[in-house]
GROMACS .gro file of N, CA and C in nm:
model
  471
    1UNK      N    1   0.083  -0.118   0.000
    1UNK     CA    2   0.000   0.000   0.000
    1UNK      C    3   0.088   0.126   0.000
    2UNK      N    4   0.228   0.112   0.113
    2UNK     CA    5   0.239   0.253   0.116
    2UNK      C    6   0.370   0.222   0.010
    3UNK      N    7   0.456   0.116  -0.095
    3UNK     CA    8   0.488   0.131  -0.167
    3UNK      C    9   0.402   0.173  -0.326
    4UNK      N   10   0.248   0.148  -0.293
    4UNK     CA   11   0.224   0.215  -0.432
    4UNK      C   12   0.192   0.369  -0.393
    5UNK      N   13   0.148   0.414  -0.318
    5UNK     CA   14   0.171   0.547  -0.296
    5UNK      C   15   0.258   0.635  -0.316
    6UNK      N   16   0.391   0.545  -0.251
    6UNK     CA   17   0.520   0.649  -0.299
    6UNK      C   18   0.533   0.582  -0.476
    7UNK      N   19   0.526   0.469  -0.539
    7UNK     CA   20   0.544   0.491  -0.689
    7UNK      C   21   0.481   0.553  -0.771
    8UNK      N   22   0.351   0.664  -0.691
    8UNK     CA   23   0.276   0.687  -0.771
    8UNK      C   24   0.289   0.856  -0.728
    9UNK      N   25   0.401   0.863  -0.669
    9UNK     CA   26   0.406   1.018  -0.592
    9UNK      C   27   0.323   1.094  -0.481
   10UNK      N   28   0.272   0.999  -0.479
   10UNK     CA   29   0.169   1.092  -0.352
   10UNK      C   30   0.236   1.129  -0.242
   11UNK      N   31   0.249   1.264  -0.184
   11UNK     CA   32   0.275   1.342  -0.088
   11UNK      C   33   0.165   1.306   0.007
   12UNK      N   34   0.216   1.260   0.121
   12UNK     CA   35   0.109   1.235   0.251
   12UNK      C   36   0.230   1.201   0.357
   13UNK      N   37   0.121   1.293   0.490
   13UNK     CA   38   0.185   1.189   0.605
   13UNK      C   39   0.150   1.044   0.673
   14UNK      N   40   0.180   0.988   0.707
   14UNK     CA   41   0.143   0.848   0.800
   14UNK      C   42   0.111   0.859   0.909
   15UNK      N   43  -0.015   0.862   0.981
   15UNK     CA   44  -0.086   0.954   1.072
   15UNK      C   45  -0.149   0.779   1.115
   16UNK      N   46  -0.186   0.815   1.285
   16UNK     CA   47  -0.222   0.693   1.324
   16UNK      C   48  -0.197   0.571   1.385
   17UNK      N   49  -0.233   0.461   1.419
   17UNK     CA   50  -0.197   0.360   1.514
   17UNK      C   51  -0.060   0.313   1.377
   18UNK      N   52  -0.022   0.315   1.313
   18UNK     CA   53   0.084   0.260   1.218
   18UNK      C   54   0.127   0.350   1.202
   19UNK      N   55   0.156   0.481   1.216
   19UNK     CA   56   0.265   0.606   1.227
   19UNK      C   57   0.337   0.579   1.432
   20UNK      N   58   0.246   0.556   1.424
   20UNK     CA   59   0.288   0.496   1.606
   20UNK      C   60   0.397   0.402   1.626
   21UNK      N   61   0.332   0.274   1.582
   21UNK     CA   62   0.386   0.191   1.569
   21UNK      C   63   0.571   0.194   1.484
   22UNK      N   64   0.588   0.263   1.421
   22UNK     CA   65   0.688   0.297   1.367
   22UNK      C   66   0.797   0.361   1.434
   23UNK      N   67   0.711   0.489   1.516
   23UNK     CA   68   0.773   0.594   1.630
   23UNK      C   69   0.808   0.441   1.750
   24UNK      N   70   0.768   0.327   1.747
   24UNK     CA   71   0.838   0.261   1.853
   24UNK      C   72   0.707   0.198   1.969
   25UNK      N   73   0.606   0.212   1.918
   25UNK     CA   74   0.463   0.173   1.964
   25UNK      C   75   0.453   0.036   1.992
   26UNK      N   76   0.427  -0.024   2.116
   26UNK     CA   77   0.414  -0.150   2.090
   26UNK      C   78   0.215  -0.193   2.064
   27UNK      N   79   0.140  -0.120   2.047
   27UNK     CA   80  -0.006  -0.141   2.039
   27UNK      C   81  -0.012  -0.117   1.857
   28UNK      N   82  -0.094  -0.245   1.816
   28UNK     CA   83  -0.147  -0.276   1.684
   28UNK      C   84  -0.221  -0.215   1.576
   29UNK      N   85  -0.224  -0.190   1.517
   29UNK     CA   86  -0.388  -0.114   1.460
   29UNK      C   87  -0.387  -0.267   1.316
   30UNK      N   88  -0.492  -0.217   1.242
   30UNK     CA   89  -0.571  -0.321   1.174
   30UNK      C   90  -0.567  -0.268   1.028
   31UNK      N   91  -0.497  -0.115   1.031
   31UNK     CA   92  -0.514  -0.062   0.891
   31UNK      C   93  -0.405   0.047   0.901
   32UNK      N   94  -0.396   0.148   0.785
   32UNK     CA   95  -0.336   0.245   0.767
   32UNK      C   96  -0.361   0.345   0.763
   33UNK      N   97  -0.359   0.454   0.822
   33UNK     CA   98  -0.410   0.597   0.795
   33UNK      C   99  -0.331   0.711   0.719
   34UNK      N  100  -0.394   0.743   0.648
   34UNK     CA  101  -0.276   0.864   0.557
   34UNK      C  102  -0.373   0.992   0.591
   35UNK      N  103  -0.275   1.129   0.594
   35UNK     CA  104  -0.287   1.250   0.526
   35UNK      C  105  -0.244   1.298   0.439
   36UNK      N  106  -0.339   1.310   0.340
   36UNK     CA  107  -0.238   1.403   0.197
   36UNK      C  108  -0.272   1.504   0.183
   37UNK      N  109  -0.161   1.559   0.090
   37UNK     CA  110  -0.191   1.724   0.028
   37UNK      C  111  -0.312   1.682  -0.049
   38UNK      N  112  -0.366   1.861  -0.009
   38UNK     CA  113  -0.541   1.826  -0.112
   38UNK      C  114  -0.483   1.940  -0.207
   39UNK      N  115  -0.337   1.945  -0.268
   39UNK     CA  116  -0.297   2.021  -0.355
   39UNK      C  117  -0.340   1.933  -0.520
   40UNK      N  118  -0.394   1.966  -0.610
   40UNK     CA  119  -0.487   1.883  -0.720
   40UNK      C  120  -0.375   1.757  -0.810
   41UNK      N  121  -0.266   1.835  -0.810
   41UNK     CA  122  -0.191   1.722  -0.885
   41UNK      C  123  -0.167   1.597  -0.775
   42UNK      N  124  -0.176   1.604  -0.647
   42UNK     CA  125  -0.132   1.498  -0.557
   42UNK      C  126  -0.264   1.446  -0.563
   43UNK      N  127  -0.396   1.495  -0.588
   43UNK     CA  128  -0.513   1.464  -0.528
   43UNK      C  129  -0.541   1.318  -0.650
   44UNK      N  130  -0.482   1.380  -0.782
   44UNK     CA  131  -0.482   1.304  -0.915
   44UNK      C  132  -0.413   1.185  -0.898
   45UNK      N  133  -0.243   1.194  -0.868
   45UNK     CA  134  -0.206   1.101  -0.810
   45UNK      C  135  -0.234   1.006  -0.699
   46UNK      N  136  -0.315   1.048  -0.611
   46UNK     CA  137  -0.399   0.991  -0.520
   46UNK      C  138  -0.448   0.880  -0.554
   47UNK      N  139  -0.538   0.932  -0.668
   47UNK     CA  140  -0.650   0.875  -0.698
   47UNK      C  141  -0.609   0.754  -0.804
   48UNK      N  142  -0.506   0.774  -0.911
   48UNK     CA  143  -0.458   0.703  -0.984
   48UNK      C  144  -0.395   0.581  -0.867
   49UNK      N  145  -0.315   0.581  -0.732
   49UNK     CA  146  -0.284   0.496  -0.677
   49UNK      C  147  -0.394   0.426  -0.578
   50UNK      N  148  -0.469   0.497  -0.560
   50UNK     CA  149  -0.567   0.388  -0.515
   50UNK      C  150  -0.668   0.291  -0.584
   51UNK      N  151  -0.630   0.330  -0.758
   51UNK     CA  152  -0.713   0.265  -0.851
   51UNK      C  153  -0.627   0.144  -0.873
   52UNK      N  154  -0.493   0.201  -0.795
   52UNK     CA  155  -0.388   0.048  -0.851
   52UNK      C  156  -0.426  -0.028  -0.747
   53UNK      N  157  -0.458   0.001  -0.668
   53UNK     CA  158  -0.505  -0.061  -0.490
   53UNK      C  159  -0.644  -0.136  -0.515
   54UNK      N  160  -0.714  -0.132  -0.603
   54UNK     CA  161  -0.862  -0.155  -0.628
   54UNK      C  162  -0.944  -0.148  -0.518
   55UNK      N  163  -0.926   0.016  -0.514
   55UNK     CA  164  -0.986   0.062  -0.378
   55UNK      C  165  -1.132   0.070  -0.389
   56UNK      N  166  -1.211   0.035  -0.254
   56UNK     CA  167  -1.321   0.030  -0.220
   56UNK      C  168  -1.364   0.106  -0.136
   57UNK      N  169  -1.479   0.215  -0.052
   57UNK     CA  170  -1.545   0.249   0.009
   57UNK      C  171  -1.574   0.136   0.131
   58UNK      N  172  -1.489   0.172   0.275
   58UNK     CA  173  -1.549   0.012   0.329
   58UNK      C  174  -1.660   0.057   0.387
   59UNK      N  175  -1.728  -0.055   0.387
   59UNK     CA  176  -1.854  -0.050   0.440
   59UNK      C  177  -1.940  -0.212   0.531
   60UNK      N  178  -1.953  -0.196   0.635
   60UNK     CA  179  -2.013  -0.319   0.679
   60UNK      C  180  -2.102  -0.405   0.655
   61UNK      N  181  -2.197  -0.318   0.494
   61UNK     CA  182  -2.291  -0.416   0.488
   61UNK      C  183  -2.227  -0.466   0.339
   62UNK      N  184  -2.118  -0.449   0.315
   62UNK     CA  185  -2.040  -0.471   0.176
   62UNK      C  186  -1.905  -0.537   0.219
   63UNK      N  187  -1.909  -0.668   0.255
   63UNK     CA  188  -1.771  -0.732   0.227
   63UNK      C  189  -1.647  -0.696   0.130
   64UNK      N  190  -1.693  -0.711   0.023
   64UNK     CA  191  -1.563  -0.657  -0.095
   64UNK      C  192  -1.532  -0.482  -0.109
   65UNK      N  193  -1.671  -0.394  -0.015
   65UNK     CA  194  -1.676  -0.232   0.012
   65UNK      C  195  -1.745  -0.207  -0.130
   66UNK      N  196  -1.757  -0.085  -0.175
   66UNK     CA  197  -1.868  -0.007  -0.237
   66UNK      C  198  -1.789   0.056  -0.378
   67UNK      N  199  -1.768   0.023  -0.484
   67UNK     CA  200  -1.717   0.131  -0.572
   67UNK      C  201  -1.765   0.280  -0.566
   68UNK      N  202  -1.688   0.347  -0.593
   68UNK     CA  203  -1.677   0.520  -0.596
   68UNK      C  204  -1.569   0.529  -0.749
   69UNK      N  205  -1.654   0.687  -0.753
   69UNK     CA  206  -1.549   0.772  -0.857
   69UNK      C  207  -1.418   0.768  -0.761
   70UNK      N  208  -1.291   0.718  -0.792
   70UNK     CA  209  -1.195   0.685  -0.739
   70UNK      C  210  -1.183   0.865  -0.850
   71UNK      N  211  -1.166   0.972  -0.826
   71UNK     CA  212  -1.075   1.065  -0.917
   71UNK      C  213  -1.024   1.175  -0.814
   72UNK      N  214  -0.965   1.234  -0.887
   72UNK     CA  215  -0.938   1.381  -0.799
   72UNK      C  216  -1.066   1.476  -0.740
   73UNK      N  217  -1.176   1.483  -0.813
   73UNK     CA  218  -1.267   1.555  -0.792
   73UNK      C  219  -1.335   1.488  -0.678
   74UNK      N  220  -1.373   1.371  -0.637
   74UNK     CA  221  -1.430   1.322  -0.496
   74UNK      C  222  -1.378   1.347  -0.373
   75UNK      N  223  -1.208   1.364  -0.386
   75UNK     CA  224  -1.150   1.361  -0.285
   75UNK      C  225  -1.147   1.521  -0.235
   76UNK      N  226  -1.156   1.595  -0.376
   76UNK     CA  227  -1.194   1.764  -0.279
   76UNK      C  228  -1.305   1.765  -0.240
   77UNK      N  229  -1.381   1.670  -0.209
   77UNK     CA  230  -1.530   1.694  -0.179
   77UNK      C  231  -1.555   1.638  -0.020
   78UNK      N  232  -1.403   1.533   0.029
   78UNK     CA  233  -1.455   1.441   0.151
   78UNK      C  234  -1.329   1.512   0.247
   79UNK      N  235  -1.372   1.468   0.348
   79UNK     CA  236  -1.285   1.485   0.441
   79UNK      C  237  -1.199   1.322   0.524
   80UNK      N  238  -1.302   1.285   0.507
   80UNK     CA  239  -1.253   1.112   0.565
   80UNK      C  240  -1.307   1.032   0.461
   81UNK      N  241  -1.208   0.925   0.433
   81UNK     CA  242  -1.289   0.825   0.357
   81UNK      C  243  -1.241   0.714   0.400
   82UNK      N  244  -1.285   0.584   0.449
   82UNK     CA  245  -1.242   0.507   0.507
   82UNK      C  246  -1.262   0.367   0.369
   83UNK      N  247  -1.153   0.328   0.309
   83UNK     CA  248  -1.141   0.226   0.215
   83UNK      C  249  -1.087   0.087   0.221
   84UNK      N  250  -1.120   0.043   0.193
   84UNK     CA  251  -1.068  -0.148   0.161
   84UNK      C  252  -0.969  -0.106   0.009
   85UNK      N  253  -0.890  -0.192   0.019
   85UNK     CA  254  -0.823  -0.228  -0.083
   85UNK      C  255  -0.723  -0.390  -0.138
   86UNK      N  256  -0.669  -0.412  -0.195
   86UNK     CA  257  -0.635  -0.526  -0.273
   86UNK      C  258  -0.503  -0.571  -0.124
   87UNK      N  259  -0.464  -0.433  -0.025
   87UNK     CA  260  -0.361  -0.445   0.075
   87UNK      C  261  -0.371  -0.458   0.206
   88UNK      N  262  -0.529  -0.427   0.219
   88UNK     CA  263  -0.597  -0.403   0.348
   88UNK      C  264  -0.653  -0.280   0.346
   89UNK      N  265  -0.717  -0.243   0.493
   89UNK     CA  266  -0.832  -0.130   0.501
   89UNK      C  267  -0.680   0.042   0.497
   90UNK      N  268  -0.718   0.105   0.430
   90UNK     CA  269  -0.675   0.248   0.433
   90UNK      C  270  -0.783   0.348   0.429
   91UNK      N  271  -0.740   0.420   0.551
   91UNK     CA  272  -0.817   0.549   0.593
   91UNK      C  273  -0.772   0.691   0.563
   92UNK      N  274  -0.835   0.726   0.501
   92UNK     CA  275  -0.797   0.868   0.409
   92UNK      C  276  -0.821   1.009   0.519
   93UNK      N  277  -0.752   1.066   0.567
   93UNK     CA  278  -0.814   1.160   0.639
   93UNK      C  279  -0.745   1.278   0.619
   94UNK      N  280  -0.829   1.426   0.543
   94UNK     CA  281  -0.753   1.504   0.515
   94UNK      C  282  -0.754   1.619   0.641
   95UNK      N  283  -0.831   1.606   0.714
   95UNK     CA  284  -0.810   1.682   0.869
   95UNK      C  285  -0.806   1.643   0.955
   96UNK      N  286  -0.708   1.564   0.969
   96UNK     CA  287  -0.697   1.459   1.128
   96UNK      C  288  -0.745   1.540   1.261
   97UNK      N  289  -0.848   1.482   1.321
   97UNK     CA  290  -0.877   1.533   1.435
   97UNK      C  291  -0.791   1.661   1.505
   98UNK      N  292  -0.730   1.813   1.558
   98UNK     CA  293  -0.629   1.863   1.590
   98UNK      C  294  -0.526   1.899   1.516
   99UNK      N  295  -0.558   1.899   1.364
   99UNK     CA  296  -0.438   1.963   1.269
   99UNK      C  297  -0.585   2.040   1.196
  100UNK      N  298  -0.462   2.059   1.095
  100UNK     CA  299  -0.543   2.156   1.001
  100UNK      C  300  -0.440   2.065   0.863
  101UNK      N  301  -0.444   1.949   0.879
  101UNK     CA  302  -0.456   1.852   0.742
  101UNK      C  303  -0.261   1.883   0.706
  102UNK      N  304  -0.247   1.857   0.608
  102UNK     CA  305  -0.146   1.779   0.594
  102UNK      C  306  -0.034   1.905   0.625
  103UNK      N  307  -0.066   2.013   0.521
  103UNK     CA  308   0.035   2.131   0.584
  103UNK      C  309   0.087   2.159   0.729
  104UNK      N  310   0.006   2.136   0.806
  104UNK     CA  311   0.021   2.102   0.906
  104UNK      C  312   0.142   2.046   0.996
  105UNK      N  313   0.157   1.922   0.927
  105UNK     CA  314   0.209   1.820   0.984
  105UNK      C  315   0.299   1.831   0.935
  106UNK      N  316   0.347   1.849   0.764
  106UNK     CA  317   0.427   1.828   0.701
  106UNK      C  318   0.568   1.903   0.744
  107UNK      N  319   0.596   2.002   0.829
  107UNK     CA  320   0.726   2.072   0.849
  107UNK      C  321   0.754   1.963   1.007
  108UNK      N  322   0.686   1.881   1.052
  108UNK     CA  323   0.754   1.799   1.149
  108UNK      C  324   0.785   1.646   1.101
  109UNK      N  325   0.732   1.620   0.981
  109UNK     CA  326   0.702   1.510   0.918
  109UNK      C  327   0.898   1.459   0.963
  110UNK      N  328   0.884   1.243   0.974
  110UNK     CA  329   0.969   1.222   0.994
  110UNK      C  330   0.972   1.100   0.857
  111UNK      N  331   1.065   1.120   0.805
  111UNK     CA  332   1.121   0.983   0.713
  111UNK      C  333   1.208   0.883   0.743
  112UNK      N  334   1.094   0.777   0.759
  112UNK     CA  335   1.144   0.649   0.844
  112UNK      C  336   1.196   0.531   0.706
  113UNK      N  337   1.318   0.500   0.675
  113UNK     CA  338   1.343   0.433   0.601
  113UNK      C  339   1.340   0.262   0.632
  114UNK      N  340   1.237   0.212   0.540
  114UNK     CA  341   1.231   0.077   0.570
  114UNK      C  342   1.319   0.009   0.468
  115UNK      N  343   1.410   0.038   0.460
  115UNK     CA  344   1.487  -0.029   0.350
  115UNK      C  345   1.488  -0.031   0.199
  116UNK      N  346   1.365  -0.069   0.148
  116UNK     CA  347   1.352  -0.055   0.005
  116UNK      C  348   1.247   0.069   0.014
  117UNK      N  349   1.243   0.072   0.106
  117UNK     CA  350   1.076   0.237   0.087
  117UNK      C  351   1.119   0.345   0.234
  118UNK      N  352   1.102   0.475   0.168
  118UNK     CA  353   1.069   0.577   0.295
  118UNK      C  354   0.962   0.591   0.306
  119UNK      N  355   0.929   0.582   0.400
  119UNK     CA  356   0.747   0.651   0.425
  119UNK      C  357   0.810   0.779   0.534
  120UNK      N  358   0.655   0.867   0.511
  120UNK     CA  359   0.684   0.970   0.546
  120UNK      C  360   0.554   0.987   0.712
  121UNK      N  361   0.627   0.970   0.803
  121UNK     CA  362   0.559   0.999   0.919
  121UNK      C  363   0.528   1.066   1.001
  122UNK      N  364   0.372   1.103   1.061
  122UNK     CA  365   0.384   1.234   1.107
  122UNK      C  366   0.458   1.183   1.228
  123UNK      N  367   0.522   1.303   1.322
  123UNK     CA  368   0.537   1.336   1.449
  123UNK      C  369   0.483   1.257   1.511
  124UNK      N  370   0.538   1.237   1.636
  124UNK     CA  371   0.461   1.123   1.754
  124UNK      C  372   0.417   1.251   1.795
  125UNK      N  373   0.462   1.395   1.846
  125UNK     CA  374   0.405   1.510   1.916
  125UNK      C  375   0.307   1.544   1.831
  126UNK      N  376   0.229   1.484   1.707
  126UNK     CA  377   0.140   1.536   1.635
  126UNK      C  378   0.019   1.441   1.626
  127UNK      N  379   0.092   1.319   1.637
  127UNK     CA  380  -0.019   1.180   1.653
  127UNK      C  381  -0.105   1.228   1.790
  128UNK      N  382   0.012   1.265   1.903
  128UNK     CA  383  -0.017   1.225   2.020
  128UNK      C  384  -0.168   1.363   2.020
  129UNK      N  385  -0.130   1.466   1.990
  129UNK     CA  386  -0.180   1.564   1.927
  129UNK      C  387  -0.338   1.570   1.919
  130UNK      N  388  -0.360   1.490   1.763
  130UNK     CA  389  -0.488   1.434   1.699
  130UNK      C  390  -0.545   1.317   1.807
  131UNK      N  391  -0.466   1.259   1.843
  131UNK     CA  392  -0.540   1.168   1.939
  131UNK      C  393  -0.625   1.227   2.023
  132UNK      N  394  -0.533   1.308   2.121
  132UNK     CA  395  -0.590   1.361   2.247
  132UNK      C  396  -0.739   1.481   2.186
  133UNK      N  397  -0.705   1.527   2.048
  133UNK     CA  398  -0.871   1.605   2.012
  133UNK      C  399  -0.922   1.478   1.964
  134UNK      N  400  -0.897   1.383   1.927
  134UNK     CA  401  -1.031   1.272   1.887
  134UNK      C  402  -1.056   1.255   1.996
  135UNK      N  403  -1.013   1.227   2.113
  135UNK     CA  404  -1.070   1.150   2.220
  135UNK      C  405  -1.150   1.021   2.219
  136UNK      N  406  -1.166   0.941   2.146
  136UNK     CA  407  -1.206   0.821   2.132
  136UNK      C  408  -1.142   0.755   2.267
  137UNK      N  409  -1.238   0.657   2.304
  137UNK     CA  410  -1.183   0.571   2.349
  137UNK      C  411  -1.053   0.493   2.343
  138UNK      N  412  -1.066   0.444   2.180
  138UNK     CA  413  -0.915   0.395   2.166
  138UNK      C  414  -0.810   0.472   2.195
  139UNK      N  415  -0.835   0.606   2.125
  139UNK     CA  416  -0.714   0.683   2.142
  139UNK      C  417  -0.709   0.758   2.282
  140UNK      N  418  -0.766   0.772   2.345
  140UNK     CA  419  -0.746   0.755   2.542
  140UNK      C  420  -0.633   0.648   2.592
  141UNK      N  421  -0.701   0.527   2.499
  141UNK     CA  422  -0.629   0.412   2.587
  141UNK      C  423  -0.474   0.421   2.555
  142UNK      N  424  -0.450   0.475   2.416
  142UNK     CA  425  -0.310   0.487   2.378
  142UNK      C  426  -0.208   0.617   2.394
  143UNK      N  427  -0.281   0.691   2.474
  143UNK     CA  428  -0.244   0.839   2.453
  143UNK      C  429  -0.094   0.763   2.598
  144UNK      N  430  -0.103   0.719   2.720
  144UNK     CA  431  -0.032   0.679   2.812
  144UNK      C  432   0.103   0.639   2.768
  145UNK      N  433   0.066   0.532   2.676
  145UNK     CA  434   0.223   0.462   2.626
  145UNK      C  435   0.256   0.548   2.525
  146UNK      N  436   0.220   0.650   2.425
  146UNK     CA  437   0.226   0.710   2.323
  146UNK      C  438   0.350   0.840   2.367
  147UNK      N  439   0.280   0.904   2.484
  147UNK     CA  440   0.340   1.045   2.585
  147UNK      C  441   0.471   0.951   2.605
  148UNK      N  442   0.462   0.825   2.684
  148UNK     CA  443   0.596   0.736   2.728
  148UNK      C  444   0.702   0.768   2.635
  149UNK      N  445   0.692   0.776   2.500
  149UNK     CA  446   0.722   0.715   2.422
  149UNK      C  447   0.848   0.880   2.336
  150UNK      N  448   0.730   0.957   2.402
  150UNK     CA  449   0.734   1.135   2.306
  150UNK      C  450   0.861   1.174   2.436
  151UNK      N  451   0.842   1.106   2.537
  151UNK     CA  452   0.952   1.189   2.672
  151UNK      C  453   1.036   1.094   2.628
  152UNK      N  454   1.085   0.979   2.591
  152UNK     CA  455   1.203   0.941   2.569
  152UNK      C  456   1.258   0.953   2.475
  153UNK      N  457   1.180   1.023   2.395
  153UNK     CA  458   1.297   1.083   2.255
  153UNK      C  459   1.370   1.242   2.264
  154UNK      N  460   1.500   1.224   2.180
  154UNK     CA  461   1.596   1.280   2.241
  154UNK      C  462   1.514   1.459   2.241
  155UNK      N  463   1.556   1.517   2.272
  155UNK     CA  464   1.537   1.674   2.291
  155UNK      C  465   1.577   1.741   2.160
  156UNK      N  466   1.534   1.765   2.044
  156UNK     CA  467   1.568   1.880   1.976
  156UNK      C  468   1.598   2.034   1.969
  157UNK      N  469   1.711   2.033   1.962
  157UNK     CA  470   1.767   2.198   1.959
  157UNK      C  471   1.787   2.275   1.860
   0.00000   0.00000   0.00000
């Protein structure tokens, strides 16, 4: 998933229980969450890589999820879109709970090299961030080990 993203250029951060997990998280999530630029050529590219994804709309009363206009023009129209694809579930969110969407994030953004791929991750001080305005339950339960996690990294000067 997040190698067809980067072959397809999309600018986004990695926001979420798997931007966590990366920062050194030992708690799971079940999918992926991205923020992207809602700048139109990324929005195009977006859309072209989630068509390589044979992305779906998930939905609970739809096992395989829901076809949509997969284009640039839907995605200036949503704010969350929560999708199935050919890689697993990806969650599209262009205003994460406590940002103001990808600009945002993007001047703390960290590039975590997995060897054959960089992905681009937000901040644990930005996860921890969006969490604490979602306030969900889940993200309550993770905000404890998350803070653990933000005080043991080194001090930037």
């Amino acid at each position: 998933m997040l190698r067809v993203l980067a072959d397809h250029g999309v600018q986004y951060a990695l926001i979420g229980g798997l931007a966590a997990t990366l920062h050194g998280s030992p708690l799971r999530t079940g999918d992926a969450d991205i923020c992207p630029s809602r700048r139109s050529e990324n929005l195009t590219r977006l859309a072209a890589a989630l068509r390589t994804m044979d992305a779906k709309i998930r939905s609970p009363d739809a096992a395989a999820g829901l076809p949509f206009a997969c284009d640039a023009s839907f995605f200036r129209n949503v704010e969350l879109v929560n999708l199935t694809t050919k890689f697993g579930d990806l969650d599209v969110a262009f205003m994460p709970a406590g940002t103001a969407g990808y600009d945002d994030l993007k001047p703390n953004i960290v590039q975590y090299d997995l060897g054959d791929l960089v992905v681009p991750v937000a901040a644990l001080a930005d996860i921890i961030r969006s969490k604490e305005s979602a306030n969900r339950p889940r993200d309550r339960a993770a905000l404890p080990t998350l803070r653990a996690l933000l005080a043991r990294q080194p001090k930037k000067t």
